[in-house]
């Protein structure tokens, strides 16, 4: 392939990458749940009044001759290798069994089988995990939740029901088509709801509407007990619910910690009890009709010196410092700045806003002016366009890392309370202009804050409630022989950006830890985290002890665990 063909392809891939992480692509580890109705043998029997999205949770063959769930696939089966892989090809496990399930009852049976046989189990919904949480070599039973994908309104609960196997694209399409509403979740339509929601997912509407967990009303989960076997629990946001702590843990605590989530119910926290049963459109935020988007690019070559580069990123960060307070008109605008390696040839900023809002164009103009004013370098190109909102949010493949061949990647992340210091920006410039062939490597700054910061840090398990941006460091490659080099590059890059705080984003004046849906096992490795601050403080801050107590109650034998899972509190001797 000649260079003239490669360059447009690379730029399209970078645009996709910007959407991927900026929109909140997440760990694809299924979570857990509970609610006021107590425990039931199969809580999947409640109605899902949806629009026919997917196969739902109906066990057995349907009248149309569909698949009869569960399906069990073992090594030697021609389907095994295809069903084994998640999104990140760095991690490929070798379980004795892949069980593809279609109901809560089947999930409970699988958990019970694993517990009684002493096999380690892991559940996967969308498979977009950054680490090996569902592909560790110790996992013997991999639970595939993808057929559990129904989305609809549950009048009994007075909330919208979302199954963990539903992709975000399915969720958006069903909510929009049926009721004209949406949730502030990620912008990658093929990410599964299972891991995204319980990890505190965010996306293009979070500055306006908050974190997705701020709209989590209840959760259904299969929990494990070595004596009694598996059981199904429903937990709600109601503080009087005896299982409320399990709901709280899944409002940002991350998947794979307490059990297997088999259903979420969504309803905004400010909706009065009993409201919306006759008009479900009152239960969630209204979706935009159209999206107004601006794409600004700069030539990323020898003419982009350190002063100009630093000025661009400083301007982007300063604008977010000033425009991220809850209720500010600027929180209607969502933007990210993609600073790929110089070998990519282009720097780019993408900003979007509901086209129907007053002064939408003026808000975009203000951002572009703020970013470019200090740099003094005109953009290479500026494109503004209006498009249907649903079209943008459900376009197939948006945000996927790499392509059908290049599926190996490593991402690292950090919250920002303020913009990077000039010293940190100088470090960023140095790493992005080294002699590495890093076409698909770099840094992505993502706008955050706004209504996310209107909720107290202890109201949910999402502790970071005063940040204004997220920083995502990424590298994507094809050949396994490049693993060591690519990992070394991104680890050195990250460590040097945070060199003043032990190589990690320790909560303080600039940083505020990291995001559990972008898991990074290096934060638990003293070779890369020399701060003396444990990994769980970086992710959960002061909320971790409560998560440990909930772990002790609902999974005392640590049936569900992975490299960064909640640890039960240590017993005092």
Short mmCIF file of C-alpha atoms in Angstrom, two decimals, residues 92-539:
data_model
loop_
_atom_site.label_atom_id
_atom_site.label_comp_id
_atom_site.label_asym_id
_atom_site.label_seq_id
_atom_site.Cartn_x
_atom_site.Cartn_y
_atom_site.Cartn_z
CA UNK A 92 -6.53 -14.99 25.15
CA UNK A 93 -7.48 -17.44 27.90
CA UNK A 94 -8.03 -21.17 27.70
CA UNK A 95 -11.13 -22.01 29.77
CA UNK A 96 -12.48 -25.55 29.92
CA UNK A 97 -15.86 -24.22 28.93
CA UNK A 98 -17.47 -21.18 27.33
CA UNK A 99 -21.12 -21.07 28.35
CA UNK A 100 -23.33 -18.74 26.33
CA UNK A 101 -26.45 -17.97 28.35
CA UNK A 102 -29.84 -16.42 27.66
CA UNK A 103 -31.54 -15.95 31.04
CA UNK A 104 -30.87 -15.02 34.64
CA UNK A 105 -31.73 -18.58 35.64
CA UNK A 106 -29.02 -19.92 33.34
CA UNK A 107 -26.50 -17.47 34.80
CA UNK A 108 -27.39 -18.66 38.31
CA UNK A 109 -26.99 -22.29 37.24
CA UNK A 110 -23.56 -21.56 35.73
CA UNK A 111 -22.39 -19.76 38.88
CA UNK A 112 -23.68 -22.61 41.01
CA UNK A 113 -21.89 -25.17 38.83
CA UNK A 114 -18.62 -23.23 39.08
CA UNK A 115 -18.82 -22.83 42.85
CA UNK A 116 -19.69 -26.46 43.53
CA UNK A 117 -16.96 -27.77 41.23
CA UNK A 118 -14.34 -25.32 42.51
CA UNK A 119 -13.78 -23.75 39.09
CA UNK A 120 -12.98 -20.08 38.69
CA UNK A 121 -15.65 -18.22 36.71
CA UNK A 122 -15.67 -14.91 34.87
CA UNK A 123 -18.52 -13.17 33.03
CA UNK A 124 -18.13 -11.20 29.82
CA UNK A 125 -20.70 -8.93 28.20
CA UNK A 126 -19.12 -6.83 25.43
CA UNK A 127 -15.51 -7.98 25.82
CA UNK A 128 -13.85 -4.56 25.74
CA UNK A 129 -11.65 -5.03 28.80
CA UNK A 130 -8.29 -3.27 28.78
CA UNK A 131 -6.72 -6.03 30.89
CA UNK A 132 -7.08 -9.83 31.19
CA UNK A 133 -9.98 -9.85 33.66
CA UNK A 134 -11.94 -12.39 31.58
CA UNK A 135 -8.93 -14.10 30.00
CA UNK A 136 -6.68 -14.97 32.96
CA UNK A 137 -5.26 -18.49 32.69
CA UNK A 138 -6.92 -19.51 35.97
CA UNK A 139 -10.44 -18.96 34.56
CA UNK A 140 -12.03 -22.31 33.83
CA UNK A 141 -15.60 -21.21 32.98
CA UNK A 142 -16.15 -18.17 30.78
CA UNK A 143 -19.72 -16.93 30.91
CA UNK A 144 -20.82 -15.17 27.71
CA UNK A 145 -23.76 -12.83 28.40
CA UNK A 146 -24.18 -11.50 24.86
CA UNK A 147 -27.62 -13.10 24.25
CA UNK A 148 -28.95 -11.29 27.35
CA UNK A 149 -29.50 -8.12 25.37
CA UNK A 150 -33.10 -6.96 25.80
CA UNK A 151 -33.82 -3.26 26.31
CA UNK A 152 -37.24 -1.89 27.23
CA UNK A 153 -39.55 -0.33 29.79
CA UNK A 154 -40.47 -2.31 32.91
CA UNK A 155 -43.74 -0.89 34.29
CA UNK A 156 -43.50 -2.98 37.46
CA UNK A 157 -40.22 -1.28 38.36
CA UNK A 158 -41.18 2.05 36.81
CA UNK A 159 -37.83 2.18 35.02
CA UNK A 160 -36.10 1.19 31.80
CA UNK A 161 -34.58 -2.28 31.82
CA UNK A 162 -31.23 -2.98 30.15
CA UNK A 163 -29.66 -6.42 30.01
CA UNK A 164 -25.84 -6.67 30.25
CA UNK A 165 -25.34 -8.13 26.77
CA UNK A 166 -27.01 -5.16 25.09
CA UNK A 167 -24.52 -2.93 23.31
CA UNK A 168 -24.63 0.79 23.88
CA UNK A 169 -25.79 1.17 20.30
CA UNK A 170 -28.78 -1.07 21.01
CA UNK A 171 -29.55 0.88 24.17
CA UNK A 172 -29.44 4.23 22.37
CA UNK A 173 -31.51 3.04 19.43
CA UNK A 174 -34.24 1.48 21.56
CA UNK A 175 -34.56 4.36 24.04
CA UNK A 176 -34.52 6.94 21.25
CA UNK A 177 -36.92 5.13 18.93
CA UNK A 178 -39.42 4.22 21.62
CA UNK A 179 -39.40 7.26 23.87
CA UNK A 180 -36.98 9.93 22.60
CA UNK A 181 -34.76 9.59 25.68
CA UNK A 182 -31.18 8.56 26.32
CA UNK A 183 -28.50 8.05 28.96
CA UNK A 184 -25.09 9.78 29.28
CA UNK A 185 -23.10 6.66 28.40
CA UNK A 186 -20.19 6.07 26.03
CA UNK A 187 -19.89 6.84 22.33
CA UNK A 188 -18.67 3.41 21.20
CA UNK A 189 -21.82 1.58 20.04
CA UNK A 190 -20.38 -1.93 20.26
CA UNK A 191 -19.37 -1.73 23.93
CA UNK A 192 -21.54 -3.91 26.17
CA UNK A 193 -23.69 -2.36 28.87
CA UNK A 194 -22.63 -5.00 31.40
CA UNK A 195 -19.25 -3.60 32.35
CA UNK A 196 -19.80 -0.03 31.20
CA UNK A 197 -22.67 0.86 33.50
CA UNK A 198 -21.41 -0.57 36.79
CA UNK A 199 -17.96 0.96 36.24
CA UNK A 200 -19.27 4.52 36.19
CA UNK A 201 -19.49 4.92 32.42
CA UNK A 202 -19.44 8.36 30.82
CA UNK A 203 -19.66 9.84 27.36
CA UNK A 204 -20.58 12.82 25.18
CA UNK A 205 -23.59 13.83 27.31
CA UNK A 206 -22.02 13.41 30.76
CA UNK A 207 -21.05 17.06 31.18
CA UNK A 208 -24.72 17.89 30.60
CA UNK A 209 -26.43 14.94 32.35
CA UNK A 210 -23.85 13.41 34.71
CA UNK A 211 -22.34 9.95 34.99
CA UNK A 212 -24.43 7.05 33.76
CA UNK A 213 -24.62 5.74 37.36
CA UNK A 214 -26.44 8.93 38.33
CA UNK A 215 -29.34 7.40 36.38
CA UNK A 216 -29.02 3.87 37.80
CA UNK A 217 -32.19 2.99 39.70
CA UNK A 218 -31.66 -0.71 40.43
CA UNK A 219 -29.57 -3.72 39.54
CA UNK A 220 -30.16 -7.47 39.49
CA UNK A 221 -27.23 -9.72 40.23
CA UNK A 222 -26.41 -13.37 40.70
CA UNK A 223 -24.32 -13.74 43.85
CA UNK A 224 -22.55 -16.85 45.13
CA UNK A 225 -22.62 -18.61 48.46
CA UNK A 226 -20.52 -21.73 48.97
CA UNK A 227 -23.12 -23.21 51.29
CA UNK A 228 -26.36 -22.20 49.57
CA UNK A 229 -25.14 -21.93 45.99
CA UNK A 230 -26.08 -19.10 43.62
CA UNK A 231 -29.00 -16.78 44.25
CA UNK A 232 -30.51 -13.76 42.53
CA UNK A 233 -30.72 -10.43 44.34
CA UNK A 234 -32.25 -7.11 43.30
CA UNK A 235 -30.89 -3.91 44.86
CA UNK A 236 -32.18 -0.38 44.43
CA UNK A 237 -31.24 3.24 45.01
CA UNK A 238 -33.83 3.40 47.81
CA UNK A 239 -31.81 3.98 51.02
CA UNK A 240 -34.34 1.87 52.94
CA UNK A 241 -33.72 -1.12 50.71
CA UNK A 242 -31.93 -3.82 52.77
CA UNK A 243 -29.76 -4.48 49.73
CA UNK A 244 -28.99 -0.82 49.04
CA UNK A 245 -25.27 -1.35 49.63
CA UNK A 246 -25.08 -3.72 46.65
CA UNK A 247 -26.69 -1.08 44.44
CA UNK A 248 -24.16 1.49 45.69
CA UNK A 249 -21.26 -0.82 44.90
CA UNK A 250 -22.47 -1.16 41.31
CA UNK A 251 -22.86 2.58 40.90
CA UNK A 252 -19.20 2.88 39.96
CA UNK A 253 -17.44 0.02 41.76
CA UNK A 254 -16.70 -1.85 38.54
CA UNK A 255 -17.50 -5.33 37.28
CA UNK A 256 -16.32 -8.75 38.34
CA UNK A 257 -16.32 -7.97 42.06
CA UNK A 258 -19.53 -9.14 43.71
CA UNK A 259 -21.38 -11.37 41.28
CA UNK A 260 -22.83 -11.29 37.76
CA UNK A 261 -25.16 -8.46 36.78
CA UNK A 262 -28.11 -9.74 34.78
CA UNK A 263 -30.17 -6.56 34.54
CA UNK A 264 -29.97 -2.83 35.11
CA UNK A 265 -32.92 -0.53 35.66
CA UNK A 266 -32.44 3.10 34.66
CA UNK A 267 -34.33 6.14 35.92
CA UNK A 268 -32.92 9.57 36.68
CA UNK A 269 -32.39 10.33 40.37
CA UNK A 270 -34.50 13.50 40.32
CA UNK A 271 -37.63 11.71 39.06
CA UNK A 272 -40.26 11.43 41.85
CA UNK A 273 -41.32 7.95 42.94
CA UNK A 274 -44.26 6.70 40.90
CA UNK A 275 -43.73 9.22 38.11
CA UNK A 276 -43.46 8.13 34.51
CA UNK A 277 -45.43 4.89 34.66
CA UNK A 278 -47.92 6.29 32.15
CA UNK A 279 -45.29 8.37 30.35
CA UNK A 280 -41.86 6.67 30.44
CA UNK A 281 -40.35 9.56 28.48
CA UNK A 282 -40.25 11.51 31.77
CA UNK A 283 -37.85 9.00 33.37
CA UNK A 284 -34.61 9.74 31.51
CA UNK A 285 -33.03 12.79 29.86
CA UNK A 286 -34.30 13.81 26.41
CA UNK A 287 -32.01 12.85 23.56
CA UNK A 288 -30.75 15.49 21.13
CA UNK A 289 -32.39 15.48 17.72
CA UNK A 290 -29.30 16.68 15.88
CA UNK A 291 -25.63 16.96 16.69
CA UNK A 292 -23.51 19.98 15.75
CA UNK A 293 -19.86 18.95 15.49
CA UNK A 294 -16.63 20.77 14.80
CA UNK A 295 -13.39 19.05 13.77
CA UNK A 296 -10.22 21.15 13.90
CA UNK A 297 -6.85 19.81 12.69
CA UNK A 298 -3.29 21.09 12.78
CA UNK A 299 -0.29 19.84 10.86
CA UNK A 300 1.81 17.71 13.22
CA UNK A 301 5.24 18.04 11.64
CA UNK A 302 8.49 19.90 12.16
CA UNK A 303 6.67 23.25 12.02
CA UNK A 304 4.78 22.35 15.21
CA UNK A 305 7.41 23.28 17.78
CA UNK A 306 7.19 22.68 21.53
CA UNK A 307 5.93 26.18 22.32
CA UNK A 308 3.02 25.91 19.88
CA UNK A 309 2.15 22.34 20.88
CA UNK A 310 2.17 23.26 24.56
CA UNK A 311 0.01 26.33 23.90
CA UNK A 312 -2.66 24.26 22.13
CA UNK A 313 -2.97 21.74 24.95
CA UNK A 314 -2.75 24.47 27.57
CA UNK A 315 -5.61 26.33 25.88
CA UNK A 316 -7.75 23.19 25.77
CA UNK A 317 -7.12 22.51 29.45
CA UNK A 318 -7.69 26.10 30.57
CA UNK A 319 -11.04 26.24 28.76
CA UNK A 320 -12.16 23.13 30.67
CA UNK A 321 -10.99 24.58 33.98
CA UNK A 322 -13.24 27.59 33.37
CA UNK A 323 -16.19 25.83 31.73
CA UNK A 324 -16.86 22.71 33.81
CA UNK A 325 -18.82 23.93 36.83
CA UNK A 326 -22.24 22.27 37.23
CA UNK A 327 -24.89 24.38 35.55
CA UNK A 328 -22.47 26.33 33.37
CA UNK A 329 -23.77 26.79 29.79
CA UNK A 330 -20.42 25.44 28.57
CA UNK A 331 -21.19 21.99 30.03
CA UNK A 332 -23.51 21.37 27.09
CA UNK A 333 -20.37 21.10 24.96
CA UNK A 334 -18.22 17.96 24.86
CA UNK A 335 -14.73 17.97 23.36
CA UNK A 336 -11.60 15.90 23.10
CA UNK A 337 -8.10 16.69 21.90
CA UNK A 338 -6.19 13.89 20.20
CA UNK A 339 -2.43 14.34 20.34
CA UNK A 340 -1.12 11.30 18.56
CA UNK A 341 2.55 10.63 17.96
CA UNK A 342 4.08 13.05 15.44
CA UNK A 343 4.37 10.20 12.94
CA UNK A 344 0.58 10.35 12.62
CA UNK A 345 0.96 13.71 10.88
CA UNK A 346 -1.98 15.50 12.48
CA UNK A 347 -3.28 16.93 15.76
CA UNK A 348 -7.02 17.19 16.08
CA UNK A 349 -9.78 18.47 18.31
CA UNK A 350 -13.36 17.26 18.03
CA UNK A 351 -16.20 19.11 19.78
CA UNK A 352 -19.93 18.42 19.70
CA UNK A 353 -23.13 19.86 21.11
CA UNK A 354 -26.87 19.42 20.84
CA UNK A 355 -27.68 21.43 17.72
CA UNK A 356 -31.02 22.45 19.18
CA UNK A 357 -29.55 24.36 22.11
CA UNK A 358 -29.43 28.18 22.03
CA UNK A 359 -26.00 29.57 21.15
CA UNK A 360 -24.69 26.11 20.22
CA UNK A 361 -22.53 27.55 17.45
CA UNK A 362 -21.24 30.35 19.66
CA UNK A 363 -20.13 27.86 22.32
CA UNK A 364 -18.17 25.91 19.70
CA UNK A 365 -16.60 29.13 18.42
CA UNK A 366 -15.56 30.06 21.95
CA UNK A 367 -13.78 26.76 22.47
CA UNK A 368 -11.93 26.95 19.16
CA UNK A 369 -10.85 30.53 19.89
CA UNK A 370 -9.65 29.65 23.38
CA UNK A 371 -7.52 26.77 22.10
CA UNK A 372 -6.00 28.58 19.14
CA UNK A 373 -5.54 32.10 20.53
CA UNK A 374 -2.35 31.53 22.49
CA UNK A 375 -0.79 29.16 19.95
CA UNK A 376 -1.02 31.68 17.13
CA UNK A 377 -1.01 28.95 14.48
CA UNK A 378 -3.98 28.66 12.13
CA UNK A 379 -5.57 25.23 11.82
CA UNK A 380 -4.82 23.04 8.85
CA UNK A 381 -8.55 22.58 8.41
CA UNK A 382 -11.82 23.26 10.24
CA UNK A 383 -14.95 21.30 9.46
CA UNK A 384 -18.38 21.99 10.94
CA UNK A 385 -21.35 19.78 10.25
CA UNK A 386 -24.79 18.89 11.56
CA UNK A 387 -25.98 15.29 11.63
CA UNK A 388 -28.76 13.23 13.17
CA UNK A 389 -27.80 12.39 16.75
CA UNK A 390 -28.72 8.70 16.55
CA UNK A 391 -26.69 8.31 13.37
CA UNK A 392 -23.58 9.57 15.14
CA UNK A 393 -24.09 7.43 18.23
CA UNK A 394 -24.75 4.12 16.48
CA UNK A 395 -22.43 4.16 13.48
CA UNK A 396 -20.91 0.63 13.32
CA UNK A 397 -17.29 0.32 14.43
CA UNK A 398 -16.99 3.81 15.89
CA UNK A 399 -14.27 3.94 18.50
CA UNK A 400 -12.87 0.45 18.08
CA UNK A 401 -9.12 0.27 18.69
CA UNK A 402 -7.08 -0.71 15.64
CA UNK A 403 -8.79 -2.72 12.93
CA UNK A 404 -9.59 -6.34 12.10
CA UNK A 405 -5.86 -7.18 12.21
CA UNK A 406 -4.40 -4.67 14.69
CA UNK A 407 -6.17 -5.56 17.94
CA UNK A 408 -3.40 -5.43 20.53
CA UNK A 409 -3.38 -2.38 22.78
CA UNK A 410 -2.45 -0.91 26.13
CA UNK A 411 -4.22 2.08 27.64
CA UNK A 412 -3.48 4.06 30.80
CA UNK A 413 -5.46 6.92 32.28
CA UNK A 414 -5.80 9.67 34.84
CA UNK A 415 -8.34 12.23 36.03
CA UNK A 416 -7.39 15.91 35.84
CA UNK A 417 -8.71 18.51 38.28
CA UNK A 418 -6.75 21.14 36.38
CA UNK A 419 -4.78 21.20 33.16
CA UNK A 420 -1.34 19.64 32.96
CA UNK A 421 1.52 21.81 34.20
CA UNK A 422 3.88 23.22 31.58
CA UNK A 423 6.49 20.75 32.79
CA UNK A 424 4.11 17.86 32.16
CA UNK A 425 3.27 19.23 28.72
CA UNK A 426 6.97 19.39 27.89
CA UNK A 427 7.20 15.71 28.82
CA UNK A 428 4.23 14.92 26.59
CA UNK A 429 5.88 16.75 23.69
CA UNK A 430 9.14 14.89 24.15
CA UNK A 431 7.51 11.45 24.07
CA UNK A 432 5.27 12.26 21.13
CA UNK A 433 8.22 13.46 19.05
CA UNK A 434 10.66 10.65 19.76
CA UNK A 435 11.89 8.31 17.02
CA UNK A 436 9.33 5.64 17.81
CA UNK A 437 7.17 4.39 14.96
CA UNK A 438 4.08 5.23 16.98
CA UNK A 439 1.46 6.07 14.37
CA UNK A 440 -1.30 4.67 16.58
CA UNK A 441 0.06 5.87 19.90
CA UNK A 442 -0.45 9.05 21.84
CA UNK A 443 -2.48 11.04 24.36
CA UNK A 444 -6.17 11.85 24.36
CA UNK A 445 -7.61 14.62 26.54
CA UNK A 446 -11.35 14.25 27.15
CA UNK A 447 -13.74 16.85 28.51
CA UNK A 448 -15.42 15.85 31.78
CA UNK A 449 -16.95 17.50 34.83
CA UNK A 450 -20.12 19.55 34.56
CA UNK A 451 -23.11 17.70 36.01
CA UNK A 452 -20.87 14.80 36.98
CA UNK A 453 -19.52 17.14 39.64
CA UNK A 454 -22.97 18.00 40.97
CA UNK A 455 -23.10 14.69 42.88
CA UNK A 456 -21.24 14.09 46.16
CA UNK A 457 -18.21 11.73 46.08
CA UNK A 458 -19.83 9.31 48.53
CA UNK A 459 -23.30 9.25 46.94
CA UNK A 460 -22.09 6.55 44.55
CA UNK A 461 -18.89 4.53 44.27
CA UNK A 462 -17.58 7.08 41.73
CA UNK A 463 -15.32 9.12 44.01
CA UNK A 464 -13.91 11.56 41.43
CA UNK A 465 -16.51 14.33 41.44
CA UNK A 466 -14.49 17.50 40.85
CA UNK A 467 -12.40 16.65 37.77
CA UNK A 468 -12.61 18.59 34.52
CA UNK A 469 -10.86 16.20 32.10
CA UNK A 470 -9.64 12.66 31.68
CA UNK A 471 -6.25 11.89 30.14
CA UNK A 472 -5.89 8.62 28.21
CA UNK A 473 -2.53 7.31 27.04
CA UNK A 474 -2.75 4.69 24.32
CA UNK A 475 -0.78 2.51 21.95
CA UNK A 476 -2.13 0.01 19.40
CA UNK A 477 -0.13 -2.54 17.42
CA UNK A 478 -0.39 -5.76 15.41
CA UNK A 479 2.52 -8.11 15.96
CA UNK A 480 2.99 -9.94 19.29
CA UNK A 481 6.74 -9.53 18.82
CA UNK A 482 6.24 -5.79 19.39
CA UNK A 483 4.60 -6.27 22.79
CA UNK A 484 7.66 -5.48 24.88
CA UNK A 485 8.57 -2.35 22.91
CA UNK A 486 5.06 -0.91 22.88
CA UNK A 487 4.50 -1.61 26.57
CA UNK A 488 7.85 -0.06 27.48
CA UNK A 489 7.04 3.06 25.48
CA UNK A 490 3.67 3.74 27.09
CA UNK A 491 4.86 2.85 30.59
CA UNK A 492 7.80 5.23 30.36
CA UNK A 493 5.56 7.96 28.91
CA UNK A 494 3.01 7.66 31.71
CA UNK A 495 5.60 7.41 34.48
CA UNK A 496 7.42 10.55 33.33
CA UNK A 497 4.23 12.62 33.06
CA UNK A 498 3.60 11.80 36.75
CA UNK A 499 7.24 11.74 37.84
CA UNK A 500 6.58 14.23 40.66
CA UNK A 501 4.03 11.86 42.27
CA UNK A 502 5.72 8.48 41.99
CA UNK A 503 4.80 7.72 38.40
CA UNK A 504 1.02 7.68 38.92
CA UNK A 505 -1.80 10.30 39.11
CA UNK A 506 -1.97 10.61 42.89
CA UNK A 507 -5.02 12.65 44.01
CA UNK A 508 -3.93 16.24 44.63
CA UNK A 509 -4.09 19.68 43.10
CA UNK A 510 -3.69 18.52 39.47
CA UNK A 511 -4.61 14.84 39.33
CA UNK A 512 -7.34 12.79 40.97
CA UNK A 513 -6.45 9.15 40.49
CA UNK A 514 -7.74 6.98 37.67
CA UNK A 515 -10.91 5.39 36.27
CA UNK A 516 -11.74 1.74 36.97
CA UNK A 517 -13.32 1.24 33.54
CA UNK A 518 -9.84 1.94 32.14
CA UNK A 519 -8.10 -0.65 34.34
CA UNK A 520 -4.31 -0.68 34.43
CA UNK A 521 -2.58 -3.41 36.40
CA UNK A 522 0.63 -1.36 36.45
CA UNK A 523 -0.93 0.79 39.16
CA UNK A 524 -0.70 -2.22 41.49
CA UNK A 525 2.91 -2.94 40.52
CA UNK A 526 5.54 -1.27 42.76
CA UNK A 527 7.91 -1.25 39.81
CA UNK A 528 5.65 1.33 38.11
CA UNK A 529 3.88 2.86 41.10
CA UNK A 530 6.50 4.20 43.49
CA UNK A 531 4.17 6.73 45.11
CA UNK A 532 3.34 4.68 48.19
CA UNK A 533 -0.35 5.23 47.34
CA UNK A 534 -2.11 1.89 46.76
CA UNK A 535 -3.90 1.16 43.49
CA UNK A 536 -7.31 1.09 45.16
CA UNK A 537 -6.89 4.64 46.45
CA UNK A 538 -6.12 5.79 42.91
CA UNK A 539 -9.38 4.26 41.67
#
